[in-house]
PDB file of C-alpha atoms in Angstrom:
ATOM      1  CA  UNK T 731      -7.843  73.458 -91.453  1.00 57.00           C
ATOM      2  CA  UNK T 732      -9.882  73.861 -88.237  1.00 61.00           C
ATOM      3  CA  UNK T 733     -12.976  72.060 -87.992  1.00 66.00           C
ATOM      4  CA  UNK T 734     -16.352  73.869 -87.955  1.00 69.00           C
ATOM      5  CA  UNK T 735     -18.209  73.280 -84.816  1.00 65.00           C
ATOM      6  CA  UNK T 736     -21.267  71.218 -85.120  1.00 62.00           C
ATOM      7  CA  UNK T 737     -24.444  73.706 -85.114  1.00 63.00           C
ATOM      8  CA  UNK T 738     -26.252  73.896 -81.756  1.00 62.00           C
ATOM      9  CA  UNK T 739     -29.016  70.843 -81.763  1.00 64.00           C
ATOM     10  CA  UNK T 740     -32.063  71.832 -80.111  1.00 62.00           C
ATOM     11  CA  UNK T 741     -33.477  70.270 -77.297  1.00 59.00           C
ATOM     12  CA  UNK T 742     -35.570  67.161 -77.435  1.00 57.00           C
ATOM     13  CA  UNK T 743     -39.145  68.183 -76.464  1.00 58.00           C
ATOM     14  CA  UNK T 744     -40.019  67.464 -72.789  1.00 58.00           C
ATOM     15  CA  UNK T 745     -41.428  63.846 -72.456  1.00 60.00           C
ATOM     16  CA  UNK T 746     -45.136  63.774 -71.866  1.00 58.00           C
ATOM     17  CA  UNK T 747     -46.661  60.598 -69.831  1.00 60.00           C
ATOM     18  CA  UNK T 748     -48.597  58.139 -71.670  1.00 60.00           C
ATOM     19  CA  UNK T 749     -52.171  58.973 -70.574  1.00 62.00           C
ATOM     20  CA  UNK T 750     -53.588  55.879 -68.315  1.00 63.00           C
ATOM     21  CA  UNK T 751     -55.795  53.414 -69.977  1.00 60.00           C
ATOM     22  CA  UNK T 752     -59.352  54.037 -70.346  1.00 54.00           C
ATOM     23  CA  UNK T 753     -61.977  51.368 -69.510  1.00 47.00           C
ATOM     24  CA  UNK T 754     -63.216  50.125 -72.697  1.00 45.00           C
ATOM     25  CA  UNK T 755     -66.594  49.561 -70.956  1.00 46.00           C
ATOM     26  CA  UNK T 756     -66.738  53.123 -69.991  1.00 53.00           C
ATOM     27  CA  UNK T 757     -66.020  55.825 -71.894  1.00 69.00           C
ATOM     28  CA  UNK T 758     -68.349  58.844 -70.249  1.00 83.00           C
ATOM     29  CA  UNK T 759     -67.813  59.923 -66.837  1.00 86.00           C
ATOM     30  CA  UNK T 760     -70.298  58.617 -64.282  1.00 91.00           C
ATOM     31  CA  UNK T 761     -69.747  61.693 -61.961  1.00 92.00           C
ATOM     32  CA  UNK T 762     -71.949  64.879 -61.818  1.00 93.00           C
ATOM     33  CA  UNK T 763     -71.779  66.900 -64.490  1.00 92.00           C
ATOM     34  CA  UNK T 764     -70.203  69.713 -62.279  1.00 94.00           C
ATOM     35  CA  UNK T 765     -67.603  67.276 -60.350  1.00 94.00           C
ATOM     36  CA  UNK T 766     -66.581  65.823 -64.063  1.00 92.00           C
ATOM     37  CA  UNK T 767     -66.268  69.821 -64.901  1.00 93.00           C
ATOM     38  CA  UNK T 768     -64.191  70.340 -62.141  1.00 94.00           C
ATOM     39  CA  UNK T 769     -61.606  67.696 -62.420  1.00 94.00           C
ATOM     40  CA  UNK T 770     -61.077  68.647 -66.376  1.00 92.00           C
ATOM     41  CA  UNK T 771     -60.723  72.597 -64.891  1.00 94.00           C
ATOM     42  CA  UNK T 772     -57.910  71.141 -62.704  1.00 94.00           C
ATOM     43  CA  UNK T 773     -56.166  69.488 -65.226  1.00 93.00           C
ATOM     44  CA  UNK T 774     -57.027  65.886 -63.694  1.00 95.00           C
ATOM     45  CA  UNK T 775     -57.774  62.411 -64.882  1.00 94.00           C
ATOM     46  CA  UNK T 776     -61.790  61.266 -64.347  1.00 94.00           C
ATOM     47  CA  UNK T 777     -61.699  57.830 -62.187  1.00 93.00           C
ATOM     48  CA  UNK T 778     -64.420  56.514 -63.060  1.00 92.00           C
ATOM     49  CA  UNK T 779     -63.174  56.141 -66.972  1.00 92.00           C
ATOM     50  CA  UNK T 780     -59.794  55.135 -65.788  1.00 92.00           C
ATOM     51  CA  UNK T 781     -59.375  50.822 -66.509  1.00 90.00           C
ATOM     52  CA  UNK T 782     -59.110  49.261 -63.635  1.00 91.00           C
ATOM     53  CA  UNK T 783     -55.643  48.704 -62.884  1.00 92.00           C
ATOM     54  CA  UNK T 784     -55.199  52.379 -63.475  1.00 92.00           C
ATOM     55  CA  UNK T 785     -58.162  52.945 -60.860  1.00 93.00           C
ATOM     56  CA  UNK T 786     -56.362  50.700 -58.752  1.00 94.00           C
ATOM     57  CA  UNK T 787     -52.815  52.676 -58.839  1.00 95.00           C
ATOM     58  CA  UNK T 788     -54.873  55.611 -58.182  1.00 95.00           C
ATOM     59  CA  UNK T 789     -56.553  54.190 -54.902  1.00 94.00           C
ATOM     60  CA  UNK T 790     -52.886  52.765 -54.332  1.00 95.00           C
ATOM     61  CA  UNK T 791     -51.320  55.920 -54.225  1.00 95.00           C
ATOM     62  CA  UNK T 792     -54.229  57.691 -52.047  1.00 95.00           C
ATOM     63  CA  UNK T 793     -53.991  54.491 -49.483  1.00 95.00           C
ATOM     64  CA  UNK T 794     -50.277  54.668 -49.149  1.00 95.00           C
ATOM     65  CA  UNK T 795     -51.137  58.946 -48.238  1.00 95.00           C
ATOM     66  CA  UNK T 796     -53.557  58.157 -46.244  1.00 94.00           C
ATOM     67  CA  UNK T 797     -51.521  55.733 -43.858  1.00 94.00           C
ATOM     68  CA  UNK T 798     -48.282  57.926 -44.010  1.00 93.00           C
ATOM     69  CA  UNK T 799     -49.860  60.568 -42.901  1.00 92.00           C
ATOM     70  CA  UNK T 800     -51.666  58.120 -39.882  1.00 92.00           C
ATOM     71  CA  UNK T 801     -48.176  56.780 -38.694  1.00 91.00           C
ATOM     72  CA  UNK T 802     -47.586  60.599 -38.084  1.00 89.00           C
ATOM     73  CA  UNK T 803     -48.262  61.844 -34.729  1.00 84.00           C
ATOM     74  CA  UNK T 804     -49.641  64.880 -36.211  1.00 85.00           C
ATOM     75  CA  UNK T 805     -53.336  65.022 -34.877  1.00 83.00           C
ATOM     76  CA  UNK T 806     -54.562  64.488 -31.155  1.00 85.00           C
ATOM     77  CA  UNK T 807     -58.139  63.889 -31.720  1.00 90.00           C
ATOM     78  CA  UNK T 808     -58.535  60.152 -30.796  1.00 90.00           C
ATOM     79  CA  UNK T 809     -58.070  57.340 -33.140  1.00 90.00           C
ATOM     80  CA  UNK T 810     -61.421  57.891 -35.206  1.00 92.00           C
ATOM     81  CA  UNK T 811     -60.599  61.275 -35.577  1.00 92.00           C
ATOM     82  CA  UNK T 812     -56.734  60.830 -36.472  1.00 91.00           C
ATOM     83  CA  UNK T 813     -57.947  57.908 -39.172  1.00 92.00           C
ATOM     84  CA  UNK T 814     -60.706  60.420 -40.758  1.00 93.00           C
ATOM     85  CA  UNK T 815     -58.155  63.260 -40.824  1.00 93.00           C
ATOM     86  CA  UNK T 816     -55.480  61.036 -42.295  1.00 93.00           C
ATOM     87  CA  UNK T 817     -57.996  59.760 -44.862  1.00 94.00           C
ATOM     88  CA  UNK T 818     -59.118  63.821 -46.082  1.00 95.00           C
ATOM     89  CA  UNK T 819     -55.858  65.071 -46.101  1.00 95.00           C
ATOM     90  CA  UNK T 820     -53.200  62.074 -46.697  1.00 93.00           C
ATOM     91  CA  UNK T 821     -55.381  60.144 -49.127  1.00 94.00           C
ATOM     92  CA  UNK T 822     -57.258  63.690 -50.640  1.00 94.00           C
ATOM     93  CA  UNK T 823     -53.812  64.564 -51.553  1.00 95.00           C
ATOM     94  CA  UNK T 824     -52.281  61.564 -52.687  1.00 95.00           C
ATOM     95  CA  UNK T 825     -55.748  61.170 -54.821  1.00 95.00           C
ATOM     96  CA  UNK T 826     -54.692  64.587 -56.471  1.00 95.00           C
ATOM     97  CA  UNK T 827     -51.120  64.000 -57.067  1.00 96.00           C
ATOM     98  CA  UNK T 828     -52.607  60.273 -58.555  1.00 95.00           C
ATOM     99  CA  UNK T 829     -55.103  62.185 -60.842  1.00 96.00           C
ATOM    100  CA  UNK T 830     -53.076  64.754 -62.606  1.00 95.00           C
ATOM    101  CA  UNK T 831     -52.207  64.567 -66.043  1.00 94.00           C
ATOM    102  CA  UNK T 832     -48.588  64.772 -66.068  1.00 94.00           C
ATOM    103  CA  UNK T 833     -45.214  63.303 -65.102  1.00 94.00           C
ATOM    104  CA  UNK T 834     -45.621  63.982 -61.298  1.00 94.00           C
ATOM    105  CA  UNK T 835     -49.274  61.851 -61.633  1.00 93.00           C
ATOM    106  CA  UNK T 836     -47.718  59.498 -64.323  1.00 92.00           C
ATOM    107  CA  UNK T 837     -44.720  58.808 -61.440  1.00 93.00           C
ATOM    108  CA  UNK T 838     -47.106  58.368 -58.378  1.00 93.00           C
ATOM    109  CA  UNK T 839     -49.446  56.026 -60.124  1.00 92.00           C
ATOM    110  CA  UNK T 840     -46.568  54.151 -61.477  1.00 91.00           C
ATOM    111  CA  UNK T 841     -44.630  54.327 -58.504  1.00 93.00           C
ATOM    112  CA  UNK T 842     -46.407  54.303 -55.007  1.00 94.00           C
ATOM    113  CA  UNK T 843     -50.004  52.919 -56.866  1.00 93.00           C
ATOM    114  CA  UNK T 844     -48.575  50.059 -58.625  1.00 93.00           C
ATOM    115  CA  UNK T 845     -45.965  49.238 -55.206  1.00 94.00           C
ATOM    116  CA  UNK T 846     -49.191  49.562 -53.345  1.00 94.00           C
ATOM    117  CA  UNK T 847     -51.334  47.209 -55.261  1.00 92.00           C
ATOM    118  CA  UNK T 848     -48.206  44.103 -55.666  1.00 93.00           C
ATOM    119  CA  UNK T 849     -47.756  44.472 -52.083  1.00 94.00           C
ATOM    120  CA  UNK T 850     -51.329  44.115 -51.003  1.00 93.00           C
ATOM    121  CA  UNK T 851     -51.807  41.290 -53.886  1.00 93.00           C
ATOM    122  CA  UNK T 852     -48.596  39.928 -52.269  1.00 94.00           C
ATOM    123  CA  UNK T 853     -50.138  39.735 -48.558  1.00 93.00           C
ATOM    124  CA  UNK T 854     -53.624  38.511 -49.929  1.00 91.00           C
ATOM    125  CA  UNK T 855     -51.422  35.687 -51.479  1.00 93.00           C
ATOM    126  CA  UNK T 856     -49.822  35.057 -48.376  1.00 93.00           C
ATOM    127  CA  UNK T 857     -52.931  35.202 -46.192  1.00 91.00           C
ATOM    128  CA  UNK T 858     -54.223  32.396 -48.852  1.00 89.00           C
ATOM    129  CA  UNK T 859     -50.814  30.427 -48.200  1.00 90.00           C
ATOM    130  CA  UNK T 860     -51.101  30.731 -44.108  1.00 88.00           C
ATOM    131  CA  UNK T 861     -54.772  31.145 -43.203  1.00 89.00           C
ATOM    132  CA  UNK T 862     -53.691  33.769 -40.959  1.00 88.00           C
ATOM    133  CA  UNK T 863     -57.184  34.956 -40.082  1.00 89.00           C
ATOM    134  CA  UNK T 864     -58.761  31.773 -39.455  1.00 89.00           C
ATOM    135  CA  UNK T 865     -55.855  30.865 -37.189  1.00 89.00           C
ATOM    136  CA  UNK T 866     -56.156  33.757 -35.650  1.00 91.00           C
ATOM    137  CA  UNK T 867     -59.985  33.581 -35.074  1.00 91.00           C
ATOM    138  CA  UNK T 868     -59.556  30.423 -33.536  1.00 91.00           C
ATOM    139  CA  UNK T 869     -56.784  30.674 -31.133  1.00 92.00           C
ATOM    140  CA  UNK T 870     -58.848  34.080 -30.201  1.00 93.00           C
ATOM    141  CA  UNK T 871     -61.935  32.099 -29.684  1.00 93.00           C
ATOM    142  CA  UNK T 872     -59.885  29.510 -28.024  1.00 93.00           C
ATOM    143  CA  UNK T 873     -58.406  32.145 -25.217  1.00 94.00           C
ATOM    144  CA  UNK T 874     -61.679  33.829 -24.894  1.00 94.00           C
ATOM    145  CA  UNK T 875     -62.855  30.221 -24.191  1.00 93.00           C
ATOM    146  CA  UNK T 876     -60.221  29.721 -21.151  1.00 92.00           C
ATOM    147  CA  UNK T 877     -61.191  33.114 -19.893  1.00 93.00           C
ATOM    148  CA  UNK T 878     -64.798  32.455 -19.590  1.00 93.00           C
ATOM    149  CA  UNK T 879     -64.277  29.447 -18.060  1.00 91.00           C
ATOM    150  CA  UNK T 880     -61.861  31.002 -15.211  1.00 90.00           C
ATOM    151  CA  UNK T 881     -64.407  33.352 -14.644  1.00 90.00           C
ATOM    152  CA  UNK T 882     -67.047  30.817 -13.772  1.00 88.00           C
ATOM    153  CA  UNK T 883     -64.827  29.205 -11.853  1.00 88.00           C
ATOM    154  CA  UNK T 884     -63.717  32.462 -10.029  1.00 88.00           C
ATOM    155  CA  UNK T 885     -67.398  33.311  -9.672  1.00 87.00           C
ATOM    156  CA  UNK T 886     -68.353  29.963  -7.545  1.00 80.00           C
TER     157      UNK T 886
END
């Protein structure tokens, strides 16, 4: 006899993000009344009672928008003005897409924040390792050292 198809299964529910961690120290926004308003309007996470490594995905995410959008020759107002536009616009979005409360915000927090933080605990290692700044400083120190000292000579 023929088999009996098996009856249509239904689909699994869409997958919701586990919401970020919440500082145990803080539990009540420390934004305005209105700005705390706001963000819960929009659907978004409150920073300031994210934990910290969630707040630090979050200002992960808005760093790595604020720097794509700097490498892009998109502005021509002058270096201060290119960096303050990047910042608003790159990091102001990246902030968003960081705060909201689903898969999109759950992705770019886990995604571009947490990248962003290992790689800049990564070069903070490495700067530890190498002394690159104080090598730096000195050799910088050293040359402006020479230069002075040609002048002088120049000068006499």
């Amino acid at each position: 006899p023929p088999s009996t198809p098996p009856p249509p299964s239904t689909p699994p529910p869409p997958s919701t993000p586990p919401p970020p961690r919440t500082s145990s120290a803080l539990t009540t926004s420390k934004l305005p009344a209105a700005v705390a308003a706001q963000l819960e309007e929009l659907d978004l996470y409150d920073p300031t009672t994210l934990a910290r490594d969630d707040r630090q995905e979050v200002l992960g995410t808005a760093a790595v928008g604020a720097l794509g959008l700097f490498l892009l020759p998109l502005f021509e107002v002058g270096l201060l003005g290119d960096v303050a536009l990047s910042v608003l616009l790159g990091g102001g979005a990246a902030s968003y897409v960081a705060l909201r409360k689903d898969e999109v915000g759950d992705g770019a927090r886990r995604l571009v924040g947490k990248t962003a933080v290992t790689a800049a605990d990564k070069a903070r290692e490495y700067e530890r390792e190498q002394q690159l700044t104080a090598k730096s400083a000195a050799k910088a120190k050293e040359v402006a050292s020479q230069a002075w000292e040609e002048l002088k000579k120049s000068l006499e």
